[in-house]
Every structure is written in structure tokens, then in C-alpha cells.
Coordinates of C-alpha atoms in Angstrom, one line a residue:
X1 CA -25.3 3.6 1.3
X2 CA -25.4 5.9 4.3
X3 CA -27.2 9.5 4.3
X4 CA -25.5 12.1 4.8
X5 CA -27.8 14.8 6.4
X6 CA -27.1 18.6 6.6
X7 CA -23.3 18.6 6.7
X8 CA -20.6 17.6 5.3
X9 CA -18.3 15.7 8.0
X10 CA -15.0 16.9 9.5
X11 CA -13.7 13.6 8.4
X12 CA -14.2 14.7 4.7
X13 CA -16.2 11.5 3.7
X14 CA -18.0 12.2 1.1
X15 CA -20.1 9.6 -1.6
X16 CA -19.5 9.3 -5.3
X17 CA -22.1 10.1 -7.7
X18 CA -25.1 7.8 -8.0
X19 CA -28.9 8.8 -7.0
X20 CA -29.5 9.2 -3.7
X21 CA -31.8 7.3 -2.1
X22 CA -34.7 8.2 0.0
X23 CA -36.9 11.8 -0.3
X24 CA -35.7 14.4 -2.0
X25 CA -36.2 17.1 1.1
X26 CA -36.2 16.4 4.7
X27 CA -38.7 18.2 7.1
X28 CA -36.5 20.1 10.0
X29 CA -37.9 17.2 12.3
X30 CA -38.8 14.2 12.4
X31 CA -40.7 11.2 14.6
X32 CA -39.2 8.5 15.6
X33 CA -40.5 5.2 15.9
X34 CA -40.4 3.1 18.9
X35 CA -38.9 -0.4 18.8
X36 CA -40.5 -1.7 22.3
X37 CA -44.6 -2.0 22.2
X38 CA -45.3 0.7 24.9
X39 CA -48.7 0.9 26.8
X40 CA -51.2 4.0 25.2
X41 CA -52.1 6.5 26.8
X42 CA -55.7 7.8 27.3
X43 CA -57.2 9.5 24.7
X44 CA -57.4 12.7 26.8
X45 CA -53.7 12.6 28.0
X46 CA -51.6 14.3 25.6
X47 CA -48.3 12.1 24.4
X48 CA -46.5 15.4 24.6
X49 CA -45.9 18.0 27.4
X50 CA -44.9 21.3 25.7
X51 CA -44.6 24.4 27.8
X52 CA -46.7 27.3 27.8
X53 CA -44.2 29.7 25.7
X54 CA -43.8 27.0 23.7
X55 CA -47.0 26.4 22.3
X56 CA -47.3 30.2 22.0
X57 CA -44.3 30.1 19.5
X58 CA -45.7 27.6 17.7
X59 CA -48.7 29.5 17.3
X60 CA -47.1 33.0 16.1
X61 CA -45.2 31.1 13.6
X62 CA -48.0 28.7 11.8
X63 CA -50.7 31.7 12.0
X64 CA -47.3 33.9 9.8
X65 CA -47.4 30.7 7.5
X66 CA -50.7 31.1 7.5
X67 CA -50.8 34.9 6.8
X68 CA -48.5 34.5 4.0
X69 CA -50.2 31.3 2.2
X70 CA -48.1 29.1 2.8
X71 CA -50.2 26.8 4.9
X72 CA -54.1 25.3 4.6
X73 CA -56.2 23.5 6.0
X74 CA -55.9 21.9 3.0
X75 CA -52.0 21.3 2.8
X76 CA -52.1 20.7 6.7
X77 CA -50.2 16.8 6.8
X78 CA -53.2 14.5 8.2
X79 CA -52.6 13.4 11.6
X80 CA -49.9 15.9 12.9
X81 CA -50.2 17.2 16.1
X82 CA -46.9 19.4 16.3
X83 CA -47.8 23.1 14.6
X84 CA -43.8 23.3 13.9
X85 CA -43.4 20.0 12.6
X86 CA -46.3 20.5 10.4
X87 CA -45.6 23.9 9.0
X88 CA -42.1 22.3 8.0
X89 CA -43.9 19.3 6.8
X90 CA -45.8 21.5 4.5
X91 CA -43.2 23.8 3.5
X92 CA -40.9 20.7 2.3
X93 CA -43.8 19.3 0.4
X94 CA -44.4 22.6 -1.6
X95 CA -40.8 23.0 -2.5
X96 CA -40.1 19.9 -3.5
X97 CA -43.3 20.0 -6.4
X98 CA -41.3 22.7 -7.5
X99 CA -38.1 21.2 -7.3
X100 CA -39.2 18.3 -8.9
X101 CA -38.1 14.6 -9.2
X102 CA -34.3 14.9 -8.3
X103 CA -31.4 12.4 -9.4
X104 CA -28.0 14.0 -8.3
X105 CA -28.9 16.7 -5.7
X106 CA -30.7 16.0 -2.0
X107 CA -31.0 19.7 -0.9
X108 CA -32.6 19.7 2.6
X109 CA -34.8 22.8 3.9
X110 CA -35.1 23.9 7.1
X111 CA -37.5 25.9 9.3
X112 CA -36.5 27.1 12.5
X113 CA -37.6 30.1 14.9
X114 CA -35.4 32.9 15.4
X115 CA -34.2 34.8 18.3
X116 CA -33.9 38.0 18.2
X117 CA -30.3 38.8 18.9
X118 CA -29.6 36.6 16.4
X119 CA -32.0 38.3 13.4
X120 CA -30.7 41.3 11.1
X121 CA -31.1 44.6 12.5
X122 CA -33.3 45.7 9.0
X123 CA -35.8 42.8 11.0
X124 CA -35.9 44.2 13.9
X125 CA -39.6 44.1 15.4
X126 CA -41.0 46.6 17.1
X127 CA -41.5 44.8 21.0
X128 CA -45.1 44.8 22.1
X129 CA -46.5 44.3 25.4
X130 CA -44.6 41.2 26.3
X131 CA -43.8 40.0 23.1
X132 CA -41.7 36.5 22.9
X133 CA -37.8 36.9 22.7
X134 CA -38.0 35.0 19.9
X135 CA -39.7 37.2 16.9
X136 CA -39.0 35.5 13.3
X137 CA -38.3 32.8 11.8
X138 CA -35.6 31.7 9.4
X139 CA -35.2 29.2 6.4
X140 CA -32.0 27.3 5.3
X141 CA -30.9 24.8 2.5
X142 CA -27.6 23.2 2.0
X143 CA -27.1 19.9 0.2
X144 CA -26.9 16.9 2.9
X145 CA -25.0 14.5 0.9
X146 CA -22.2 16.2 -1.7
X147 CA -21.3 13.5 -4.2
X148 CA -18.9 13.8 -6.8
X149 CA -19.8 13.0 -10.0
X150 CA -18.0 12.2 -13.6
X151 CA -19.3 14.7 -16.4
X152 CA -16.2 14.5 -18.5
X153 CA -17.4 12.0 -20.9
X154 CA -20.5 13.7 -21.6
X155 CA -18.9 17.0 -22.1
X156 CA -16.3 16.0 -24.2
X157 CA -19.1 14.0 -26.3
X158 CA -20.9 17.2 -26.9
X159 CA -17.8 19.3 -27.7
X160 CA -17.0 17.1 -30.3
X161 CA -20.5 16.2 -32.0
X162 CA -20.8 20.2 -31.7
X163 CA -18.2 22.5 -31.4
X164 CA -18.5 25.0 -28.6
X165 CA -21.6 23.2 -27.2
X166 CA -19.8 21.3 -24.3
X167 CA -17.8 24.6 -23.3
X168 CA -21.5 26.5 -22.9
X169 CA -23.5 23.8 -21.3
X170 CA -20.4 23.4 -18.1
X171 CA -20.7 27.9 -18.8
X172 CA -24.0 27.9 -17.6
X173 CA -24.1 24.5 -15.1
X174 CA -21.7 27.4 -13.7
X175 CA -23.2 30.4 -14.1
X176 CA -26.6 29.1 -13.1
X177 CA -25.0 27.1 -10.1
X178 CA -23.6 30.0 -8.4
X179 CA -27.3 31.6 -7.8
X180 CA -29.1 28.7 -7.3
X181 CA -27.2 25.6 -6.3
X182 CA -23.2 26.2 -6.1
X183 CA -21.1 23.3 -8.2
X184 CA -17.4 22.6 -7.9
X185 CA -16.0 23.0 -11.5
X186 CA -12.6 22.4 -13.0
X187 CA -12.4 26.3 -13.6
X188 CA -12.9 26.6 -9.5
X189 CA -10.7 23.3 -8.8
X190 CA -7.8 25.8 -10.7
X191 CA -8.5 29.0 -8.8
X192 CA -8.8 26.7 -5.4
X193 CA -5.7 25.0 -6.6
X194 CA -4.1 28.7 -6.8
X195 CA -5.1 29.8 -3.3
X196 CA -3.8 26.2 -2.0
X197 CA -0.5 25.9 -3.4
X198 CA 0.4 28.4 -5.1
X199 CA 0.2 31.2 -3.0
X200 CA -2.4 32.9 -5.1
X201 CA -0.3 32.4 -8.6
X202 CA -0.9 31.0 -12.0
X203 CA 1.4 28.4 -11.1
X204 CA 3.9 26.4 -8.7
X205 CA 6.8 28.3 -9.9
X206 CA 7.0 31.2 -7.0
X207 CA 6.4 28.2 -4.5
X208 CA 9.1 26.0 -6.0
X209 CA 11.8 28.8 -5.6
X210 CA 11.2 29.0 -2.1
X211 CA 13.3 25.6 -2.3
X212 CA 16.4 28.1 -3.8
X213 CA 19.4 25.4 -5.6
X214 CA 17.9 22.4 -3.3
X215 CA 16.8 20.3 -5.9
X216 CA 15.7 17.3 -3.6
X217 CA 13.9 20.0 -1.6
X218 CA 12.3 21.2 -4.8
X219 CA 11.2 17.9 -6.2
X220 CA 9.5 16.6 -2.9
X221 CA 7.5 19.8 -2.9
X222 CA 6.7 19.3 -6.2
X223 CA 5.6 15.8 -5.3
X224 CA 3.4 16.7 -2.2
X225 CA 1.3 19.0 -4.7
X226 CA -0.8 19.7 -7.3
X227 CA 0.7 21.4 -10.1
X228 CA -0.2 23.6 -13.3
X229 CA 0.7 20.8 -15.6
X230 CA -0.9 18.0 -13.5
X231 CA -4.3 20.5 -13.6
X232 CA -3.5 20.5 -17.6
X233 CA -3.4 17.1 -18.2
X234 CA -7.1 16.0 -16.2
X235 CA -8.6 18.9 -17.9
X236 CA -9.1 20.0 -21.3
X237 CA -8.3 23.8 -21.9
X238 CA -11.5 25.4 -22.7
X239 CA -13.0 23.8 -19.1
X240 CA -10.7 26.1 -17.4
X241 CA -10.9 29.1 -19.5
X242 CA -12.9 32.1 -18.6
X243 CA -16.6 32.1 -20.2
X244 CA -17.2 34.8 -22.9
X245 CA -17.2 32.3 -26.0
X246 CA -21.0 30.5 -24.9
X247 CA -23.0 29.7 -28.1
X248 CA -26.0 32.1 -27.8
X249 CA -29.6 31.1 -27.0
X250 CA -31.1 30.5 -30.5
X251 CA -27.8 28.6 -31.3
X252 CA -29.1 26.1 -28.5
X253 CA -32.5 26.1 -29.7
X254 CA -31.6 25.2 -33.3
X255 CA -29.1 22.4 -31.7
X256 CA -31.8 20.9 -29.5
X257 CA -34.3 20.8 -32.7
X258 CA -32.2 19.8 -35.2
X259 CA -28.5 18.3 -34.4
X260 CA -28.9 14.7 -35.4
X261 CA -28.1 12.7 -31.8
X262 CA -30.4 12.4 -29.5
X263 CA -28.3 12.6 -26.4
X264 CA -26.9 16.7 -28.2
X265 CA -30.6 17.6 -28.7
X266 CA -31.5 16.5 -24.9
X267 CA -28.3 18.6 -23.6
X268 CA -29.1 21.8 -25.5
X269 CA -32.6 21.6 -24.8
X270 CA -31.8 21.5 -20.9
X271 CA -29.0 23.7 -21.5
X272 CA -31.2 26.4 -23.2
X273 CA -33.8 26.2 -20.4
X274 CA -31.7 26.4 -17.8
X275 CA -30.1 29.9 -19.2
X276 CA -33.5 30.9 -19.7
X277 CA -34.6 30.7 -16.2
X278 CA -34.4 33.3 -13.9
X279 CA -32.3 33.1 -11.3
X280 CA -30.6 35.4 -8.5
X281 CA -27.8 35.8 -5.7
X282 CA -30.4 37.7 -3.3
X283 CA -30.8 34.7 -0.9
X284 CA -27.5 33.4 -1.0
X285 CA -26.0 32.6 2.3
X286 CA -24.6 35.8 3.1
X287 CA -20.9 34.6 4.6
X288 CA -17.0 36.2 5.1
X289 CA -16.0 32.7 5.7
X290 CA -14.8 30.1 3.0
X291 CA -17.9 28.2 1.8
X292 CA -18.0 24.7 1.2
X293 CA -21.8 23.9 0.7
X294 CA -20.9 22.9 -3.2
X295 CA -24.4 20.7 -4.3
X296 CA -21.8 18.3 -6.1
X297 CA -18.3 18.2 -7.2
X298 CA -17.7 18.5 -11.1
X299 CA -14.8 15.6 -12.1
X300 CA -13.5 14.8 -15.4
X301 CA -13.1 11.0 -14.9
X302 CA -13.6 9.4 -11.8
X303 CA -11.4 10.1 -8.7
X304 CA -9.6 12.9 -10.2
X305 CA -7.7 15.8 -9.3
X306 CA -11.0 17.6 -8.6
X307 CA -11.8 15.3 -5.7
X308 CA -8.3 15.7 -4.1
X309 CA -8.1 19.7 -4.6
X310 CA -11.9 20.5 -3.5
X311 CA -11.0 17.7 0.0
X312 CA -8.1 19.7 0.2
X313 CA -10.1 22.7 0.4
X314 CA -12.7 21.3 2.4
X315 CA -10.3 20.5 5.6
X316 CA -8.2 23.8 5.1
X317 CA -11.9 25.3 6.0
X318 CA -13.2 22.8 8.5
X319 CA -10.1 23.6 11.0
X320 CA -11.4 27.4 11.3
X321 CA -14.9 28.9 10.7
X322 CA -16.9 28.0 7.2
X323 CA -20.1 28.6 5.9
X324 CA -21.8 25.4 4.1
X325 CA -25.4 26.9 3.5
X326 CA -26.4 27.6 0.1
X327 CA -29.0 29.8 1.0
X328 CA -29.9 31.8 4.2
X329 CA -33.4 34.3 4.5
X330 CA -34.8 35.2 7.9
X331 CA -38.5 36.8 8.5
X332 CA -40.1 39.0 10.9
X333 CA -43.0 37.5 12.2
X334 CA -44.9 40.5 11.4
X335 CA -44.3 40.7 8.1
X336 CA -45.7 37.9 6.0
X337 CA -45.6 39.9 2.8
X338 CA -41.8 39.0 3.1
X339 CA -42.4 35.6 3.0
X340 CA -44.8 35.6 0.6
X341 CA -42.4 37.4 -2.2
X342 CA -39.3 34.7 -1.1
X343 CA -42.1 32.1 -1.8
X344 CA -42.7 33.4 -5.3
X345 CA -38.9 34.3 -6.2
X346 CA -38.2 30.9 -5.2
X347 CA -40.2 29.0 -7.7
X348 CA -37.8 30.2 -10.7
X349 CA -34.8 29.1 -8.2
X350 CA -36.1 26.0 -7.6
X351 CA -36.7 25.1 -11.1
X352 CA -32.8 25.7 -12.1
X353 CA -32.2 23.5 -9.1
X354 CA -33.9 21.3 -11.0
X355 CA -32.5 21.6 -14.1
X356 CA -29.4 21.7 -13.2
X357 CA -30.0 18.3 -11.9
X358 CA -31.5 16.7 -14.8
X359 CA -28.5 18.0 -16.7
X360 CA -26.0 16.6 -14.7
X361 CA -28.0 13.5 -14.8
X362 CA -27.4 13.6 -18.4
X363 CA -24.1 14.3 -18.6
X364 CA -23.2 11.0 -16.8
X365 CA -25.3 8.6 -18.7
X366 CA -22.4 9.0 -21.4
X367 CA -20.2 7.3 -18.9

């Protein structure tokens, strides 16, 4: 099964749900590996010509690591020669221990210098005597495979063994998504489905009248989308319904300690950690532009209306600007303490990313 790194393709392939294979995060670069046995160079010769400004950069930005603790002598990766390979090397590896062993999501990090046209004007640096052009750094994530995968099953399971429970554990897979790790549910499939063909309503009817007493005209249009009651019948009512009705916290607690299946303890036990970890908007990809970096499509049964409405979506954005970056922070290279703080707010964040795997992971075994 082929990997789909970084972005989404124009084509709108995308992979159903199953693990992914491989590592969880990818470093920003990579080696590759020569097929042909090629003679070796002298020990004293190096095996790569960088410039001058180059290796400067490469210096500003792993003596910042550095500065903000992020790199060691200790977590250097043995045997790398490249300071910017390395620094991502090591900034991968410490994101993914907090991250943790992942079964749905393959979120990929990125390290890349900056330049400074291209850096918020709060990051300014001052210029000093013949400072580089390029003066920070930034960090991005996105998901580099989006998979859809079936939950339905496994929702509906817990909403029966426990009233309420499925409706609060897709509430917070939702809530908790939107800061940390963005999922397309069925209550975004209908407001997508709104803004796609219905022209914003709370159904087809405004659409259809557009069609006047032609009732041919009228039932092809009908045909060539989705409607209200198609939505309806793929989804059960309270997935679609505004969340203000979650059981509370202690409710879960008692549910994960006591309910007498295993498979409702392990849900409201993941579902109760998950609400109780902090999480936060602050390093969201700031964007205008639709976004379509969702870490994994949310369908009821396999191949449902959820797959056609969020492909939909996906190619109405591709044909003008789009933003498919869950998360977006750029640094001064004179201010580590910046770093530093993003490095400890993002350990909570990384743990829902987590969590939110493991419960999707869940959800699915009831398949």
C-alpha cells in the first residue's frame, strides 16, 4: 500500500482505514541510498559540498535548538553529518515518544528555515551586522496519508450498551480534534453538505426550486446530489446534532470502572482521558482558505456518504487556494524561550493526538 507523504493529491486518492505502515513521523529529509556500488572517497574529502552561507545557517539554527533544549549531544542521531537533517532527526524522535505508538494517524513534522519576508511581523529580528536573510525557523505538521475509517459500528455499540455514551465519545473525538488533530465527522459531512449543495441551507429545497414546474429538471438535480434525507438515512440523529447533551466526566469514570463489557469500559476510559487533557487552538494553522488537512475521515459504514461529500469538498478546494496544515508556529532565531514554551505546550497536544488515535482504533475493532 503506497505512502502518501505530506499531501493529499489533486487526484483525490486517498486510502481506507487500516494501519499505516512504516514510522510514525518522517524527518523533513531524508538519504537516499545508492543502487550502483560507487568508489569512496578519501577520508578527508567531504561527500558533500555545501556553501559557505549554508553551513552558517545550519549553524544559527542547531546552536537555537540547542539554546532551547531541544538538542544534546546526547540525542544527537549517531553518524549524521548534516546539522539540519540532524536537528529534524532529533526533533521527530522527541515528538513521536510523546505521540506514542500510533495505529490510524501518520502525522509528519517538519523543520525548515525561514526567510524573512516570509515570517510574521510580531517575529521580526532586529538585523545585525550582516545578519543572514534568513532569520527563523518554522515547524509544520499535517497528516501524509488521510484514510477514512468505519466508526459506526463501534458507536452505535456503545450507544446502545450505554445510553448517551456513543453520542459523547464522537462529542469529544470532535471537540478534542479540532485543537489537536482535525477529524471529518458526520456533523461536518452535514454542514459541508450545506455549503455544497445547498447553498448554505438546512436542505435541498431552495436548490430544487431553482428547477421552477420542470419536474425532469428537478429530479436530475435531485439525482446529481446529496440530499437531507439521503444524510438522514447513513446517519443516526444524535451524530448530527449539536453537542450540549455529553455525559459529564465522573459519568465516564464510573462507566469505565464498572459497566460490565469490556470493549464500554476501554471506550470511556479513553474517552475520559482524552476530555481530560489539555488541549488548545494557539498553534493551529492560521488560514482564510478552506482547509482540508482532516487527520481522517469519520464514516458510518464503509464507503459512505462521508467519503463522497468530504472528496467533494476536497476538489471544490484543490481548484483554488487551500490550507492542509494542521498546525503552523514559526521562531525567531533569537528567541529560544519561544521554542522552548511550544516544546512544553505541545506535550499535552501530542498526547490527545494520541489518544484520539487509540480511540479511533477502538472504535473499529467492533467492525
Amino acid at each position: 500500500m503506497e505512502q502518501i507523504h505530506y499531501r493529499v493529491p489533486a487526484d483525490g486518492t486517498r486510502r481506507t482505514g487500516q494501519a499505516p505502515s512504516g514510522g510514525i513521523l518522517a524527518p523533513a529529509a531524508g538519504r537516499v541510498e545508492g543502487i550502483l556500488s560507487l568508489p569512496a572517497f578519501a577520508r578527508d574529502i567531504p561527500t558533500r559540498i555545501v556553501p559557505a552561507s549554508g553551513q552558517q545557517l545550519a549553524a544559527h539554527v542547531a546552536q537555537f535548538l540547542i539554546d532551547a533544549g531541544a538538542v544534546s549531544a546526547r540525542t544527537w542521531p549517531a553518524g549524521c553529518d548534516d546539522m539540519l537533517e540532524g536537528c529534524s532527526i532529533v526533533l521527530n524522535t522527541w515528538l513521536a515518544k510523546h505521540v506514542g505508538q500510533l495505529h490510524c494517524f501518520s502525522p509528519r513534522f517538519v523543520l525548515e528555515p525561514v526567510a524573512r519576508e516570509d515570517m510574521p511581523e510580531s517575529l521580526h529580528a532586529e538585523r545585525r551586522g550582516g545578519a543572514q536573510d534568513t532569520v527563523g525557523i518554522q515547524i509544520v505538521w499535517a497528516e501524509s496519508a488521510v484514510c477514512h475509517w468505519s466508526v459506526g459500528a463501534g458507536l452505535d455499540y456503545l450507544e446502545h450498551a450505554a445510553p448517551g455514551l456513543g453520542a459523547t465519545v464522537l462529542a469529544i473525538m470532535e471537540r478534542k480534534g479540532g485543537h489537536a488533530y482535525p477529524l471529518f465527522t458526520p456533523r461536518l459531512a452535514l454542514d459541508e453538505a450545506s455549503y455544497l449543495y445547498w447553498c448554505g441551507e438546512d436542505d435541498e429545497t431552495i436548490m430544487l426550486e431553482e428547477c421552477g414546474n420542470n419536474l425532469d429538471a428537478r429530479e436530475a438535480m435531485r439525482r446529481d446530489m446529496v440530499t437531507r434525507a439521503d444524510i438522514d438515512a447513513d446517519f443516526p440523529a444524535w451524530a448530527l446534532l449539536a453537542r450540549a447533551d455529553c455525559r459529564p466526566p465522573r459519568q465516564l469514570a464510573t462507566l469505565a470502572a464498572q459497566h460490565t463489557c469490556p470493549y464500554v469500559r476501554h471506550a470511556a476510559a479513553l474517552a475520559r482521558d482524552l476530555l481530560a487533557t489539555p488541549t488548545s487552538a494557539l498553534y493551529s494553522a492560521d488560514s482564510e482558505v478552506p482547509f482540508t488537512g482532516f487527520g481522517a475521515v469519520l464514516c458510518w459504514r464503509e464507503n459512505d456518504l462521508a467519503v463522497r461529500i468530504s472528496d467533494d469538498y476536497a476538489q471544490l478546494a484543490w481548484q483554488d487556494a487551500y490550507c492542509d496544515l494542521i498546525g503552523r508556529v514559526v521562531f525567531a532565531l533569537d528567541a529560544p524561550h519561544a521554542l522552548r514554551r511550544w516544546l512544553r505546550d505541545m506535550q499535552s497536544q501530542l498526547r490527545a493526538i494520541g489518544l484520539l488515535d487509540r480511540l479511533l482504533w477502538h472504535l473499529t475493532a467492533r467492525e
